[in-house]
């Protein structure tokens, strides 16, 4: 039994574990370079050769630009007024002493427009703007539409396609308003990826070593039954669902809770009932879920078993009602109030008034036609 459940739990945990690891690796790989620059300092854009420019974090004291080629804006659909959200300016790689440079672009917020336009005028007059504007950001590739306008800028200056391909780079620097916040986000994503990788590996090790059966063994300890007695009960247990996710023996209800395998000892169950939840979105019904709630002596909180439909929930209750006369089966507001306010009186309804908590006959195959009952008060 335990070896079988160990393998079943491992199969249930492996998919999520691998997903954790793959997502974690992706997060780490994508943010590794960003975290490196965040911790050790951004690259000096003016010192990068054209073939060194890629997706990376950079800083630059910009002293020259060659004008704006694209304005992005958002339009108010009610007033039709437009609001500029960002501006793209043409800049060159390297510094004023570079022998090999290319033209690319920088994306800045509209609050920088006045200063950038003044700089563009200075550049047109062969003057550098000193001190320059300090920017920190990330190099990204221009989108298809942005690159179209970038090329149009040079075509308006009568450049050929060959010259554009040879003397420009399809990249832009995306300006960060708050480098500290962005660095924090990069680090959180990076280290979050590491946590996911560790969690995935941990789940695999836990599943392989049978760690997901720890709660099951505690359930058996609380029941007072021996392992061999439970193994015999499990072997004779019948499926409530088409797979082995929920099985009922005479002594225990066996079920998966995620990758953990659990067993509810019937001899400790005080109260059980069906819980039905209707889900709605914007007032429209989107679905219904069902579960069976168990209140068990020795457990601080209720144990809930999710079931695929109402028929499965009712079958569990019918079996418990027929074979376990000490269990209060069914829900009412009066029972809830009594259970919460006067537990001793509630237990006297069945739990404490039944001397022996041993399953009674008839056997399960004769129990399916018995309806679940609600004790009256």
Tab-separated table of C-alpha atoms in Angstrom:
chain	number	residue	atom	x	y	z
A	1	UNK	CA	0.000	0.000	0.000
A	2	UNK	CA	2.595	2.543	1.092
A	3	UNK	CA	4.873	1.822	-1.854
A	4	UNK	CA	1.947	2.184	-4.250
A	5	UNK	CA	0.867	5.484	-2.697
A	6	UNK	CA	4.455	6.710	-2.685
A	7	UNK	CA	4.627	6.197	-6.459
A	8	UNK	CA	1.196	7.781	-6.968
A	9	UNK	CA	2.169	10.847	-4.927
A	10	UNK	CA	5.433	11.165	-6.833
A	11	UNK	CA	3.542	11.159	-10.137
A	12	UNK	CA	1.236	13.866	-8.840
A	13	UNK	CA	4.082	16.066	-7.644
A	14	UNK	CA	6.434	15.679	-10.611
A	15	UNK	CA	4.452	17.787	-13.106
A	16	UNK	CA	4.248	20.804	-10.811
A	17	UNK	CA	7.849	20.299	-9.687
A	18	UNK	CA	9.148	20.311	-13.266
A	19	UNK	CA	6.986	23.356	-14.034
A	20	UNK	CA	8.488	25.160	-11.028
A	21	UNK	CA	11.992	24.331	-12.212
A	22	UNK	CA	11.401	25.393	-15.829
A	23	UNK	CA	9.733	28.681	-14.831
A	24	UNK	CA	12.479	29.286	-12.275
A	25	UNK	CA	15.228	28.685	-14.838
A	26	UNK	CA	13.524	31.054	-17.280
A	27	UNK	CA	13.255	33.761	-14.617
A	28	UNK	CA	16.895	33.354	-13.618
A	29	UNK	CA	18.218	33.313	-17.185
A	30	UNK	CA	16.163	36.327	-18.289
A	31	UNK	CA	17.157	38.427	-15.297
A	32	UNK	CA	20.734	37.238	-14.701
A	33	UNK	CA	22.308	40.011	-16.769
A	34	UNK	CA	19.982	42.653	-15.317
A	35	UNK	CA	20.850	41.581	-11.789
A	36	UNK	CA	24.569	41.614	-12.628
A	37	UNK	CA	24.397	45.221	-13.801
A	38	UNK	CA	22.120	46.174	-10.913
A	39	UNK	CA	24.612	44.844	-8.366
A	40	UNK	CA	27.921	45.736	-10.047
A	41	UNK	CA	26.876	48.872	-11.916
A	42	UNK	CA	25.307	49.620	-15.293
A	43	UNK	CA	27.439	49.486	-18.433
A	44	UNK	CA	28.771	52.808	-19.749
A	45	UNK	CA	26.930	53.172	-23.050
A	46	UNK	CA	29.588	55.449	-24.530
A	47	UNK	CA	32.223	52.735	-24.097
A	48	UNK	CA	30.284	50.024	-25.944
A	49	UNK	CA	31.366	49.162	-29.469
A	50	UNK	CA	28.514	48.646	-31.959
A	51	UNK	CA	28.946	44.865	-31.889
A	52	UNK	CA	28.771	44.875	-28.063
A	53	UNK	CA	25.344	46.493	-27.933
A	54	UNK	CA	22.608	44.058	-26.983
A	55	UNK	CA	19.858	43.706	-24.387
A	56	UNK	CA	21.610	45.175	-21.360
A	57	UNK	CA	21.333	47.844	-18.704
A	58	UNK	CA	23.302	50.993	-19.462
A	59	UNK	CA	23.851	54.532	-18.264
A	60	UNK	CA	24.847	57.528	-20.334
A	61	UNK	CA	25.472	61.244	-19.965
A	62	UNK	CA	23.870	62.197	-23.259
A	63	UNK	CA	25.451	65.294	-24.851
A	64	UNK	CA	24.068	65.046	-28.411
A	65	UNK	CA	20.983	63.868	-30.266
A	66	UNK	CA	19.799	64.238	-33.849
A	67	UNK	CA	16.137	64.977	-33.362
A	68	UNK	CA	12.864	63.183	-32.659
A	69	UNK	CA	11.554	60.665	-35.156
A	70	UNK	CA	8.531	59.286	-33.297
A	71	UNK	CA	5.988	60.525	-30.776
A	72	UNK	CA	3.789	58.047	-28.925
A	73	UNK	CA	0.523	59.250	-27.467
A	74	UNK	CA	-2.776	58.094	-26.029
A	75	UNK	CA	-6.110	59.560	-27.058
A	76	UNK	CA	-9.103	60.302	-24.859
A	77	UNK	CA	-12.022	58.623	-26.627
A	78	UNK	CA	-14.512	61.086	-25.109
A	79	UNK	CA	-12.750	64.383	-25.822
A	80	UNK	CA	-10.536	63.145	-28.696
A	81	UNK	CA	-7.661	64.975	-27.023
A	82	UNK	CA	-4.279	63.308	-27.267
A	83	UNK	CA	-1.572	63.122	-24.627
A	84	UNK	CA	2.060	62.421	-25.469
A	85	UNK	CA	3.413	59.466	-23.504
A	86	UNK	CA	6.953	59.121	-24.905
A	87	UNK	CA	9.358	60.439	-27.540
A	88	UNK	CA	12.022	58.673	-29.573
A	89	UNK	CA	15.237	60.556	-30.419
A	90	UNK	CA	18.111	59.528	-32.677
A	91	UNK	CA	21.456	59.221	-30.892
A	92	UNK	CA	24.840	57.773	-31.782
A	93	UNK	CA	26.859	55.079	-30.062
A	94	UNK	CA	30.247	55.754	-28.512
A	95	UNK	CA	31.493	59.226	-27.528
A	96	UNK	CA	32.817	62.200	-29.467
A	97	UNK	CA	36.163	60.451	-29.897
A	98	UNK	CA	34.808	57.170	-31.303
A	99	UNK	CA	36.004	56.188	-34.754
A	100	UNK	CA	33.326	53.510	-35.166
A	101	UNK	CA	29.795	54.513	-34.223
A	102	UNK	CA	26.236	53.778	-35.303
A	103	UNK	CA	22.934	55.593	-35.017
A	104	UNK	CA	20.219	54.151	-32.777
A	105	UNK	CA	17.587	55.742	-30.524
A	106	UNK	CA	16.503	56.554	-27.009
A	107	UNK	CA	12.942	56.605	-25.646
A	108	UNK	CA	12.256	59.367	-23.130
A	109	UNK	CA	9.183	60.729	-21.296
A	110	UNK	CA	7.603	63.988	-22.533
A	111	UNK	CA	8.950	65.872	-19.513
A	112	UNK	CA	12.387	65.687	-21.183
A	113	UNK	CA	11.210	67.087	-24.522
A	114	UNK	CA	12.343	70.707	-23.959
A	115	UNK	CA	15.850	69.704	-22.929
A	116	UNK	CA	16.157	67.146	-25.730
A	117	UNK	CA	15.010	69.678	-28.339
A	118	UNK	CA	17.553	72.200	-27.096
A	119	UNK	CA	20.208	69.493	-27.300
A	120	UNK	CA	19.138	68.666	-30.858
A	121	UNK	CA	19.537	72.339	-31.817
A	122	UNK	CA	23.006	72.360	-30.277
A	123	UNK	CA	23.935	69.188	-32.157
A	124	UNK	CA	22.753	70.702	-35.446
A	125	UNK	CA	25.148	73.592	-34.732
A	126	UNK	CA	27.980	71.134	-34.010
A	127	UNK	CA	27.878	71.835	-30.295
A	128	UNK	CA	27.834	69.348	-27.444
A	129	UNK	CA	25.480	69.967	-24.534
A	130	UNK	CA	27.512	69.998	-21.351
A	131	UNK	CA	26.653	68.916	-18.798
A	132	UNK	CA	24.596	66.293	-20.589
A	133	UNK	CA	21.398	64.565	-19.515
A	134	UNK	CA	22.032	61.501	-17.365
A	135	UNK	CA	19.964	58.500	-18.426
A	136	UNK	CA	19.749	54.994	-16.998
A	137	UNK	CA	17.818	52.346	-18.889
A	138	UNK	CA	17.787	49.128	-20.832
A	139	UNK	CA	18.655	48.541	-24.459
A	140	UNK	CA	15.776	46.942	-26.342
A	141	UNK	CA	15.049	46.118	-29.954
A	142	UNK	CA	12.743	48.448	-31.853
A	143	UNK	CA	9.358	46.998	-32.714
A	144	UNK	CA	8.286	46.657	-36.333
A	145	UNK	CA	6.302	49.918	-36.344
A	146	UNK	CA	8.933	51.879	-34.429
A	147	UNK	CA	11.669	50.652	-36.751
A	148	UNK	CA	9.615	51.756	-39.752
A	149	UNK	CA	9.598	55.356	-38.512
A	150	UNK	CA	13.273	55.079	-37.569
A	151	UNK	CA	14.139	54.144	-41.171
A	152	UNK	CA	11.856	56.857	-42.547
A	153	UNK	CA	13.871	59.421	-40.597
A	154	UNK	CA	17.004	58.480	-42.542
A	155	UNK	CA	15.216	58.034	-45.843
A	156	UNK	CA	13.987	61.619	-45.497
A	157	UNK	CA	17.684	62.536	-45.372
A	158	UNK	CA	18.082	60.590	-48.651
A	159	UNK	CA	19.919	57.628	-47.156
A	160	UNK	CA	19.777	54.361	-49.077
A	161	UNK	CA	18.639	51.096	-47.509
A	162	UNK	CA	22.239	49.885	-47.687
A	163	UNK	CA	23.469	52.914	-45.779
A	164	UNK	CA	20.751	52.507	-43.161
A	165	UNK	CA	21.633	48.842	-42.674
A	166	UNK	CA	25.339	49.649	-42.440
A	167	UNK	CA	25.262	52.743	-40.238
A	168	UNK	CA	22.331	52.183	-37.858
A	169	UNK	CA	21.290	49.707	-35.179
A	170	UNK	CA	17.611	48.725	-34.642
A	171	UNK	CA	17.774	49.351	-30.891
A	172	UNK	CA	16.656	51.945	-28.394
A	173	UNK	CA	17.402	52.754	-24.767
A	174	UNK	CA	14.277	52.636	-22.635
A	175	UNK	CA	14.681	55.240	-19.913
A	176	UNK	CA	13.962	54.198	-16.318
A	177	UNK	CA	12.527	56.906	-14.069
A	178	UNK	CA	13.555	55.035	-10.941
A	179	UNK	CA	16.556	52.768	-11.356
A	180	UNK	CA	16.350	51.600	-7.727
A	181	UNK	CA	12.795	50.309	-8.163
A	182	UNK	CA	13.656	48.588	-11.445
A	183	UNK	CA	16.735	47.021	-9.888
A	184	UNK	CA	14.612	45.779	-7.012
A	185	UNK	CA	12.167	44.194	-9.457
A	186	UNK	CA	15.001	42.529	-11.389
A	187	UNK	CA	16.417	41.079	-8.175
A	188	UNK	CA	13.021	39.920	-6.920
A	189	UNK	CA	12.315	38.098	-10.181
A	190	UNK	CA	15.818	36.585	-10.265
A	191	UNK	CA	15.782	35.323	-6.679
A	192	UNK	CA	12.132	34.318	-7.063
A	193	UNK	CA	13.299	32.059	-9.892
A	194	UNK	CA	15.922	30.525	-7.606
A	195	UNK	CA	13.228	29.884	-4.987
A	196	UNK	CA	11.063	28.147	-7.611
A	197	UNK	CA	13.971	25.944	-8.699
A	198	UNK	CA	14.689	24.974	-5.090
A	199	UNK	CA	10.968	24.318	-4.473
A	200	UNK	CA	10.784	22.114	-7.574
A	201	UNK	CA	13.858	20.097	-6.598
A	202	UNK	CA	12.554	19.809	-3.048
A	203	UNK	CA	9.222	18.428	-4.276
A	204	UNK	CA	10.984	15.845	-6.407
A	205	UNK	CA	13.163	14.717	-3.494
A	206	UNK	CA	10.175	14.708	-1.147
A	207	UNK	CA	8.103	12.672	-3.597
A	208	UNK	CA	10.932	10.228	-4.274
A	209	UNK	CA	11.534	9.608	-0.567
A	210	UNK	CA	7.861	9.276	0.349
A	211	UNK	CA	7.646	12.609	2.139
A	212	UNK	CA	4.115	13.168	0.851
A	213	UNK	CA	2.933	10.213	2.971
A	214	UNK	CA	3.924	11.894	6.248
A	215	UNK	CA	0.395	13.219	6.859
A	216	UNK	CA	-1.075	9.810	6.015
A	217	UNK	CA	1.042	8.164	8.687
A	218	UNK	CA	-0.124	10.811	11.183
A	219	UNK	CA	-3.746	10.084	10.184
A	220	UNK	CA	-3.163	6.397	10.889
A	221	UNK	CA	-1.562	7.201	14.249
A	222	UNK	CA	-4.604	9.281	15.280
A	223	UNK	CA	-6.964	6.477	14.211
A	224	UNK	CA	-5.318	3.983	16.562
A	225	UNK	CA	-5.224	1.291	13.855
A	226	UNK	CA	-2.094	-0.645	12.973
A	227	UNK	CA	-0.455	-0.298	9.565
A	228	UNK	CA	-1.395	-3.853	8.610
A	229	UNK	CA	-5.039	-3.237	9.555
A	230	UNK	CA	-5.128	-0.092	7.412
A	231	UNK	CA	-3.426	-1.856	4.504
A	232	UNK	CA	-6.138	-4.507	4.524
A	233	UNK	CA	-8.819	-1.811	4.639
A	234	UNK	CA	-7.211	0.060	1.750
A	235	UNK	CA	-6.975	-3.109	-0.335
A	236	UNK	CA	-10.734	-3.655	0.056
A	237	UNK	CA	-11.653	0.029	-0.364
A	238	UNK	CA	-13.871	1.043	-3.268
A	239	UNK	CA	-13.356	3.966	-5.617
A	240	UNK	CA	-15.664	6.936	-5.266
A	241	UNK	CA	-14.211	8.515	-8.403
A	242	UNK	CA	-13.093	6.874	-11.632
A	243	UNK	CA	-9.444	7.087	-10.609
A	244	UNK	CA	-7.907	6.306	-7.231
A	245	UNK	CA	-8.116	9.886	-5.957
A	246	UNK	CA	-10.922	9.065	-3.491
A	247	UNK	CA	-11.443	5.587	-2.032
A	248	UNK	CA	-13.597	4.456	0.867
A	249	UNK	CA	-12.848	1.544	3.130
A	250	UNK	CA	-14.806	0.536	6.180
A	251	UNK	CA	-12.251	2.181	8.459
A	252	UNK	CA	-10.980	5.109	6.451
A	253	UNK	CA	-11.726	7.534	3.632
A	254	UNK	CA	-8.568	7.801	1.480
A	255	UNK	CA	-7.929	10.801	-0.743
A	256	UNK	CA	-5.318	13.017	-2.358
A	257	UNK	CA	-4.802	16.553	-1.085
A	258	UNK	CA	-2.472	17.888	-3.756
A	259	UNK	CA	0.494	15.511	-3.758
A	260	UNK	CA	-0.171	14.542	-0.124
A	261	UNK	CA	-2.145	11.368	0.489
A	262	UNK	CA	-4.533	11.480	3.430
A	263	UNK	CA	-6.812	9.095	5.288
A	264	UNK	CA	-9.726	10.190	7.457
A	265	UNK	CA	-10.363	7.685	10.279
A	266	UNK	CA	-14.086	7.025	10.447
A	267	UNK	CA	-13.907	6.153	14.149
A	268	UNK	CA	-12.884	9.761	14.895
A	269	UNK	CA	-15.426	11.535	12.676
A	270	UNK	CA	-17.961	13.588	14.631
A	271	UNK	CA	-19.839	15.344	11.831
A	272	UNK	CA	-19.859	15.326	8.043
A	273	UNK	CA	-21.895	17.047	5.357
A	274	UNK	CA	-21.898	18.158	1.750
A	275	UNK	CA	-20.740	21.669	0.889
A	276	UNK	CA	-21.922	23.172	-2.398
A	277	UNK	CA	-20.392	26.375	-3.760
A	278	UNK	CA	-21.919	28.277	-6.680
A	279	UNK	CA	-19.475	30.519	-8.552
A	280	UNK	CA	-20.645	33.711	-10.246
A	281	UNK	CA	-18.955	36.358	-12.362
A	282	UNK	CA	-20.777	39.681	-12.650
A	283	UNK	CA	-23.888	37.985	-11.333
A	284	UNK	CA	-23.770	35.213	-13.949
A	285	UNK	CA	-23.395	31.629	-12.749
A	286	UNK	CA	-20.114	30.182	-14.018
A	287	UNK	CA	-20.061	26.849	-12.244
A	288	UNK	CA	-20.646	24.786	-9.114
A	289	UNK	CA	-18.142	22.868	-7.009
A	290	UNK	CA	-18.780	20.201	-4.403
A	291	UNK	CA	-16.922	18.942	-1.370
A	292	UNK	CA	-17.523	16.785	1.692
A	293	UNK	CA	-16.627	18.372	5.014
A	294	UNK	CA	-15.408	16.190	7.897
A	295	UNK	CA	-15.042	17.313	11.500
A	296	UNK	CA	-12.704	14.833	13.125
A	297	UNK	CA	-11.635	14.443	16.734
A	298	UNK	CA	-7.930	15.151	17.089
A	299	UNK	CA	-7.836	17.631	14.178
A	300	UNK	CA	-7.897	21.373	14.797
A	301	UNK	CA	-9.581	22.233	11.498
A	302	UNK	CA	-12.130	20.478	9.333
A	303	UNK	CA	-10.928	18.176	6.552
A	304	UNK	CA	-12.464	18.857	3.149
A	305	UNK	CA	-12.525	16.446	0.233
A	306	UNK	CA	-13.240	17.975	-3.165
A	307	UNK	CA	-15.467	15.730	-5.271
A	308	UNK	CA	-16.316	15.964	-8.980
A	309	UNK	CA	-20.086	16.125	-8.579
A	310	UNK	CA	-22.996	15.935	-6.151
A	311	UNK	CA	-23.492	12.216	-6.760
A	312	UNK	CA	-20.000	11.464	-5.433
A	313	UNK	CA	-20.621	13.611	-2.353
A	314	UNK	CA	-23.932	11.879	-1.627
A	315	UNK	CA	-22.376	8.450	-2.060
A	316	UNK	CA	-19.763	9.226	0.588
A	317	UNK	CA	-22.456	10.460	2.985
A	318	UNK	CA	-24.683	7.439	2.362
A	319	UNK	CA	-21.889	5.049	3.186
A	320	UNK	CA	-20.934	6.877	6.353
A	321	UNK	CA	-24.550	7.179	7.481
A	322	UNK	CA	-25.170	3.469	6.941
A	323	UNK	CA	-22.039	1.997	8.491
A	324	UNK	CA	-20.995	4.583	11.095
A	325	UNK	CA	-23.925	5.300	13.446
A	326	UNK	CA	-21.799	7.580	15.660
A	327	UNK	CA	-21.389	10.186	12.882
A	328	UNK	CA	-23.841	13.060	12.479
A	329	UNK	CA	-24.468	13.165	8.733
A	330	UNK	CA	-25.984	16.218	7.060
A	331	UNK	CA	-26.080	19.962	7.623
A	332	UNK	CA	-28.440	22.416	9.253
A	333	UNK	CA	-27.939	25.820	10.827
A	334	UNK	CA	-29.110	24.366	14.151
A	335	UNK	CA	-26.427	21.681	14.016
A	336	UNK	CA	-23.776	24.262	13.188
A	337	UNK	CA	-24.830	26.463	16.099
A	338	UNK	CA	-24.841	23.517	18.503
A	339	UNK	CA	-21.451	22.255	17.293
A	340	UNK	CA	-19.857	25.678	17.791
A	341	UNK	CA	-21.569	26.706	21.044
A	342	UNK	CA	-22.220	23.455	22.896
A	343	UNK	CA	-19.868	20.759	21.649
A	344	UNK	CA	-20.668	18.346	24.474
A	345	UNK	CA	-24.380	18.348	23.638
A	346	UNK	CA	-23.602	17.940	19.945
A	347	UNK	CA	-21.407	14.921	20.634
A	348	UNK	CA	-24.159	13.402	22.701
A	349	UNK	CA	-26.394	13.257	19.620
A	350	UNK	CA	-24.415	10.336	18.244
A	351	UNK	CA	-20.659	10.389	18.835
A	352	UNK	CA	-20.638	9.882	22.594
A	353	UNK	CA	-23.917	7.987	22.707
A	354	UNK	CA	-22.521	5.201	20.533
A	355	UNK	CA	-20.349	2.997	22.802
A	356	UNK	CA	-18.226	1.341	20.139
A	357	UNK	CA	-17.066	3.174	17.035
A	358	UNK	CA	-16.911	0.039	14.929
A	359	UNK	CA	-18.443	-0.093	11.434
A	360	UNK	CA	-21.693	-2.011	11.310
A	361	UNK	CA	-23.158	-4.272	8.681
A	362	UNK	CA	-24.628	-4.396	6.033
A	363	UNK	CA	-21.568	-4.303	3.841
A	364	UNK	CA	-21.059	-1.427	1.420
A	365	UNK	CA	-22.614	-3.148	-1.541
A	366	UNK	CA	-25.926	-3.065	0.315
A	367	UNK	CA	-25.489	0.487	1.549
A	368	UNK	CA	-25.826	2.467	-1.657
A	369	UNK	CA	-29.605	2.688	-1.495
A	370	UNK	CA	-29.623	4.135	2.005
A	371	UNK	CA	-30.267	7.908	2.121
A	372	UNK	CA	-28.134	10.229	4.219
A	373	UNK	CA	-30.059	11.510	7.226
A	374	UNK	CA	-30.077	14.746	9.195
A	375	UNK	CA	-30.476	14.194	12.956
A	376	UNK	CA	-33.386	16.152	14.333
A	377	UNK	CA	-33.136	18.112	17.550
